[in-house]
Coordinates of C-alpha atoms in Angstrom, one line a residue:
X1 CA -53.7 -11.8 5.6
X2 CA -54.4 -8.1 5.2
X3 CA -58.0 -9.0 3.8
X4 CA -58.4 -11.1 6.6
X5 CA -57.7 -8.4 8.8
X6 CA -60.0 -5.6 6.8
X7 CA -63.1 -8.2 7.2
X8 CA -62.6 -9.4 10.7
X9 CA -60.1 -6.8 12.7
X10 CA -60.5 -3.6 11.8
X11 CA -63.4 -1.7 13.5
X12 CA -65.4 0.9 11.5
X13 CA -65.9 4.4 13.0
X14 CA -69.4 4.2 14.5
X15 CA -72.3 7.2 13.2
X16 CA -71.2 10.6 14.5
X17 CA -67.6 9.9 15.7
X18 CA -64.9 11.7 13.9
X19 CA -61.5 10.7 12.4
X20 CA -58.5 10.5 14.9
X21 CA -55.1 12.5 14.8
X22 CA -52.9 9.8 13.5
X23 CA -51.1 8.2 11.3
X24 CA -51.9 4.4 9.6
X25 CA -48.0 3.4 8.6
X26 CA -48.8 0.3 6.9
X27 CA -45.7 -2.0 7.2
X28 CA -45.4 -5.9 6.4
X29 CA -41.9 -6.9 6.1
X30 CA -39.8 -3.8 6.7
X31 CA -37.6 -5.1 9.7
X32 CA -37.5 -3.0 13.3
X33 CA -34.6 -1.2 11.9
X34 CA -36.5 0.3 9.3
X35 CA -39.3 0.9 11.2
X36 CA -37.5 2.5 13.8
X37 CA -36.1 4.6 10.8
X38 CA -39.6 6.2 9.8
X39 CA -40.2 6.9 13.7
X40 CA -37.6 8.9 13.9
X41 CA -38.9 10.9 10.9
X42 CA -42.6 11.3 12.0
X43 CA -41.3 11.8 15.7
X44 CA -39.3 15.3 14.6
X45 CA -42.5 15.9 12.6
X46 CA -45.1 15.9 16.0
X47 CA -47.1 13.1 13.8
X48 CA -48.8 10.8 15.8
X49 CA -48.7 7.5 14.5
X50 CA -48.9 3.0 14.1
X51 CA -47.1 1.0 12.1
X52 CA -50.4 -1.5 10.4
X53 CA -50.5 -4.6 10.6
X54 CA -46.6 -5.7 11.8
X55 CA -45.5 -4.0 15.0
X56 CA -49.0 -3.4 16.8
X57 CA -51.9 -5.6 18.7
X58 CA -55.1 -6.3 18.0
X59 CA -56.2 -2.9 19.3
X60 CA -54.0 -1.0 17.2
X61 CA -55.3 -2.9 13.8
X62 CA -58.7 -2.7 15.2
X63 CA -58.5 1.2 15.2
X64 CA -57.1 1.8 12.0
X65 CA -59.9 3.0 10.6
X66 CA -60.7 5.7 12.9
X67 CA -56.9 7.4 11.5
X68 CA -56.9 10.8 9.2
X69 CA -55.2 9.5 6.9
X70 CA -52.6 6.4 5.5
X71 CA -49.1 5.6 4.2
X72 CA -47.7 2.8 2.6
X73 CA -43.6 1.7 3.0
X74 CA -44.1 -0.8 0.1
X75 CA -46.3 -0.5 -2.0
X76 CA -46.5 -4.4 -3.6
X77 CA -47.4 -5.0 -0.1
X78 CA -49.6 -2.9 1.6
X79 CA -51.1 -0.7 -1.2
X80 CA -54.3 -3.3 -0.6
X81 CA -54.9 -2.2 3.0
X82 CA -54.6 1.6 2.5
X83 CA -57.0 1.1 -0.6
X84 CA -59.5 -0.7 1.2
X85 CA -59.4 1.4 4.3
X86 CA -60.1 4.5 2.0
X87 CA -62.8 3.1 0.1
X88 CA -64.3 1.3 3.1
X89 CA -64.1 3.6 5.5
X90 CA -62.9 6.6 4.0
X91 CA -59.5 6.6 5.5
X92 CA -57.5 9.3 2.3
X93 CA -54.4 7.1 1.3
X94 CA -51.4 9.3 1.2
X95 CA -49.4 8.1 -2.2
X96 CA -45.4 8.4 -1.2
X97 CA -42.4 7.6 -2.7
X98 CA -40.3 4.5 -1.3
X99 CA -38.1 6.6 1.6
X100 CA -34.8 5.6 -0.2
X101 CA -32.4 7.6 -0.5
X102 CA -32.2 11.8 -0.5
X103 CA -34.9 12.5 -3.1
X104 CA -37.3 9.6 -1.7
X105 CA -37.0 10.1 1.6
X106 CA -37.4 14.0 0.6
X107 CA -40.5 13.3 -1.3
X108 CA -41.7 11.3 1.4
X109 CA -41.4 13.8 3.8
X110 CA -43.1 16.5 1.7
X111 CA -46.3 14.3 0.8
X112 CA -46.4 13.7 4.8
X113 CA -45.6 17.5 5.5
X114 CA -48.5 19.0 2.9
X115 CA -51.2 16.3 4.2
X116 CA -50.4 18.0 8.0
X117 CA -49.5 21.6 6.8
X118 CA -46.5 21.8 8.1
X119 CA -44.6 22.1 4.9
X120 CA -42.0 24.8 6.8
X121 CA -41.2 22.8 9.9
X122 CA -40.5 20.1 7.2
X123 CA -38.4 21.6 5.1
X124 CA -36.3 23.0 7.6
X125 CA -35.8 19.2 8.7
X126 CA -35.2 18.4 5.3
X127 CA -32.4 21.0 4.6
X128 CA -30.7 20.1 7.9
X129 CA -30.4 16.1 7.2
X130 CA -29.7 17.1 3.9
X131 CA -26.6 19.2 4.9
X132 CA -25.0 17.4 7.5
X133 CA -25.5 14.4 5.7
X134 CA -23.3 16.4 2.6
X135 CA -20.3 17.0 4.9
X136 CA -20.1 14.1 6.4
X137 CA -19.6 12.4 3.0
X138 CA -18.7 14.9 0.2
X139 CA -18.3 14.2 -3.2
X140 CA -19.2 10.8 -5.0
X141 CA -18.5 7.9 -3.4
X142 CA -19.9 5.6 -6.2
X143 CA -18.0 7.2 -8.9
X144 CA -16.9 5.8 -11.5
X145 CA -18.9 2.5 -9.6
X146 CA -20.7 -0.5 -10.6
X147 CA -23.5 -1.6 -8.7
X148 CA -25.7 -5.1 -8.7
X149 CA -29.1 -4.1 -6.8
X150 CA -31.7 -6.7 -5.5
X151 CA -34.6 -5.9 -3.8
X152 CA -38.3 -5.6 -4.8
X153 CA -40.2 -4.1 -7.6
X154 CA -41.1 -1.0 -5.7
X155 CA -37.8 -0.4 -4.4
X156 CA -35.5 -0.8 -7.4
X157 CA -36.2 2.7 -8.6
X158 CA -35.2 4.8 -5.3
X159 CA -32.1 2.6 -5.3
X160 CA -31.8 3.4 -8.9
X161 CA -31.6 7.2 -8.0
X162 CA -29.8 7.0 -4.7
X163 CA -27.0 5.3 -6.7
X164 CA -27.2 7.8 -9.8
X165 CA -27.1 10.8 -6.8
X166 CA -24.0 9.1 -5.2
X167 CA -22.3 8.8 -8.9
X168 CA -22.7 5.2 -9.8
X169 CA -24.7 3.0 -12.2
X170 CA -26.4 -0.2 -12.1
X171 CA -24.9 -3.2 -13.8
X172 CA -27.6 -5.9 -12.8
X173 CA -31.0 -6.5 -11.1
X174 CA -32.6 -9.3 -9.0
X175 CA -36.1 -9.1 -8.2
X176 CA -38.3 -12.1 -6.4
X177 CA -41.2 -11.0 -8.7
X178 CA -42.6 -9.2 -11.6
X179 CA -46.4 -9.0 -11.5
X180 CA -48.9 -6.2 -13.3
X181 CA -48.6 -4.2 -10.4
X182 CA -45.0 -3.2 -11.1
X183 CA -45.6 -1.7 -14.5
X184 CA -45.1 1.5 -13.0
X185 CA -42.1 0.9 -10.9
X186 CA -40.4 -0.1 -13.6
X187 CA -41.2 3.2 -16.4
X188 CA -38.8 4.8 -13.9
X189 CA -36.0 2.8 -14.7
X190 CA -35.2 4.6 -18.3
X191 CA -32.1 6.0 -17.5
X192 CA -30.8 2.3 -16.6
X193 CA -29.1 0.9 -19.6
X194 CA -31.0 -1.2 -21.7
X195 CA -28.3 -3.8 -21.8
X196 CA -28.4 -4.5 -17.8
X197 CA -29.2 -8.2 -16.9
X198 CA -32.7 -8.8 -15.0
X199 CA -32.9 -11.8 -13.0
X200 CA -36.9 -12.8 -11.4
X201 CA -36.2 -14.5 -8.9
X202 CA -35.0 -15.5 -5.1
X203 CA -31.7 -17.8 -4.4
X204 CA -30.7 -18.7 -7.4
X205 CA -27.1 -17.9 -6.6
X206 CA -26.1 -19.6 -10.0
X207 CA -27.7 -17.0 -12.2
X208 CA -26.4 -14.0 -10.0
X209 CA -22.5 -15.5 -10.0
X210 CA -23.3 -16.4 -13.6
X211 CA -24.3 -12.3 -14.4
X212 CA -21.2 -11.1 -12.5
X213 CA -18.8 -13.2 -14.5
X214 CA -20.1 -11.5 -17.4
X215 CA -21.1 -7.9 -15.8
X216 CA -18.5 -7.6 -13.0
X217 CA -20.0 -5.1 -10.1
X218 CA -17.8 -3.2 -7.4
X219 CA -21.0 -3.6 -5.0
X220 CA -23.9 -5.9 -4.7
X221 CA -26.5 -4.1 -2.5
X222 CA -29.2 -6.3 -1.5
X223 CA -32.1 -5.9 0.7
X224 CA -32.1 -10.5 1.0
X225 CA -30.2 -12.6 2.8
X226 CA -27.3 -14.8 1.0
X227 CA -24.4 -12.3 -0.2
X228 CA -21.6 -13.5 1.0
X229 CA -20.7 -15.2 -2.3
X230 CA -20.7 -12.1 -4.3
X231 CA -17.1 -11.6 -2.2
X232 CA -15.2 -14.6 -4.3
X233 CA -15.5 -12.9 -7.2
X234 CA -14.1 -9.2 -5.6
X235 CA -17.3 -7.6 -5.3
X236 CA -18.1 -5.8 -1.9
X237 CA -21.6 -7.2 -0.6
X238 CA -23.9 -4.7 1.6
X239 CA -26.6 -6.7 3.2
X240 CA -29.7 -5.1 4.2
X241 CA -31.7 -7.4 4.9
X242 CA -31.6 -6.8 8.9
X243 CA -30.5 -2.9 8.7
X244 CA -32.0 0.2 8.1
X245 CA -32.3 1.4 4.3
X246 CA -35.7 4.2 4.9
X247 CA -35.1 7.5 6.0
X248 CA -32.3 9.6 7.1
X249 CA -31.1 6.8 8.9
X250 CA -30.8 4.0 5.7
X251 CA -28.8 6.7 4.0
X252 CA -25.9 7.2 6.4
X253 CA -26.0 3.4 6.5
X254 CA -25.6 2.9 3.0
X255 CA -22.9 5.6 2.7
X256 CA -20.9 4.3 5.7
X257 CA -20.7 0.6 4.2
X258 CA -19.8 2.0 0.7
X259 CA -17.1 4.1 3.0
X260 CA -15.9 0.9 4.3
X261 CA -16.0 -0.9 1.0
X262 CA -14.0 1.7 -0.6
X263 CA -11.1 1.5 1.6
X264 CA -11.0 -1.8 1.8
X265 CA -10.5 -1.6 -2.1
X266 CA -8.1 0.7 -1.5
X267 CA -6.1 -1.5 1.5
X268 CA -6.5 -4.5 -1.1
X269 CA -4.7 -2.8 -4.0
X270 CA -1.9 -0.7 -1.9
X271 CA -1.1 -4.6 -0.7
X272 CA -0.9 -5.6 -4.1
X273 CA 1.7 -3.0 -5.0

């Protein structure tokens, strides 16, 4: 599809016209929550910008060559398009960090902030998310915590350190693939012990239950639908599949449903007393 696009959509910038004041956010199946997410980021930030290829018409692809510069939310999926638009029409692709979690989305911010030059409007941003999102949920909730993560390649490593930050570890892994690509992604998972259980691939609900037996988890984050089974065997599910996980906005909602989680835990055992 995104080649498609390249050879037959997207317009180059004609002799003598100059680049444009905006922003390519290439997205392909982040959902509108997450979307909505990295608005809200760029719209503090006075970037103009549109979301390539999903969220936008014709005329919106058709100009995306004519941008300053390009960002990728995944990049498995989209790292194509931002290449080709740099080396076909000279479009610089902007290399970020998955927005997951405090030090991606803070990463992501910066790389955005230094390509614009407005590192101190930026940080200032960055220091006030940073601190409200601190006393609104102090300490550690995932201490002590187990956590079974699934979502893709490119992902796993921001979840890795968001969970790490919040005081938990990883006890398992789904991904739908592994290809050469994700080399790289997955050097970044050192710290994670070497005994966790992998699984490649999507809906097989047997090997996940069959892991969990053996590795039991407190929470099973996933970024796919189909998590209601993890419940049977007392692990707390967060589905992400149709919320927001980028940005400022994926963190509170991560931290509120591990708030939930917890005192449901706690409800659970005070009834068992």
């Amino acid at each position: 599809m995104l080649h498609s696009l390249l050879c037959h959509v997207v317009k180059g910038r004609k002799e003598g016209e100059s680049a444009e004041e905006f922003l390519n956010v290439v997205s392909v199946s982040e959902n509108k929550e997450n979307r909505a997410a990295i608005a809200e980021i760029l719209d503090v930030l006075e970037i103009p910008y549109q979301f390539v290829p999903v969220g936008q018409d014709i005329d919106s692809i058709e100009r995306a060559a004519y941008a300053n510069a390009t960002i990728v939310l995944n990049r498995d999926e989209g790292e194509y398009f931002a290449k080709k638009l740099e080396d076909i029409y000279g479009v610089p692709y902007v290399v970020t960090k998955s927005p997951i979690g405090i030090r991606g989305t803070r990463h992501f911010i910066r790389q955005i902030a230094k390509l614009y030059q407005i590192e101190e409007r930026a940080e200032v941003y960055v220091r006030n998310q940073e601190e409200q999102i601190g006393r609104a949920y102090a300490g550690n909730p995932l201490q002590n915590k187990k956590v079974f993560v699934e979502a893709s390649p490119y992902e796993i490593p921001r979840f890795n350190t968001f969970i790490q930050e919040l005081g938990g570890e990883i006890s398992g892994l789904c991904v739908p693939y592994v290809d050469e690509n994700d080399r790289e992604a997955f050097k970044h998972l050192e710290a994670v012990a070497k005994n966790v259980p992998v699984i490649v691939a999507v809906g097989q609900l047997f090997e996940k239950a069959n892991v969990l037996s053996k590795k039991p988890a407190d929470y099973y984050i996933s970024t796919f639908a189909g998590t209601s089974f993890v419940a049977e065997r007392g692990t707390l599910p967060i589905n992400l599949k149709d919320c927001a996980y980028l940005g400022y906005k994926g963190i509170v909602r991560i931290l509120q449903s591990i708030e939930r989680g917890n005192l449901q835990k706690e409800r659970y055992n005070l009834a068992l007393m």
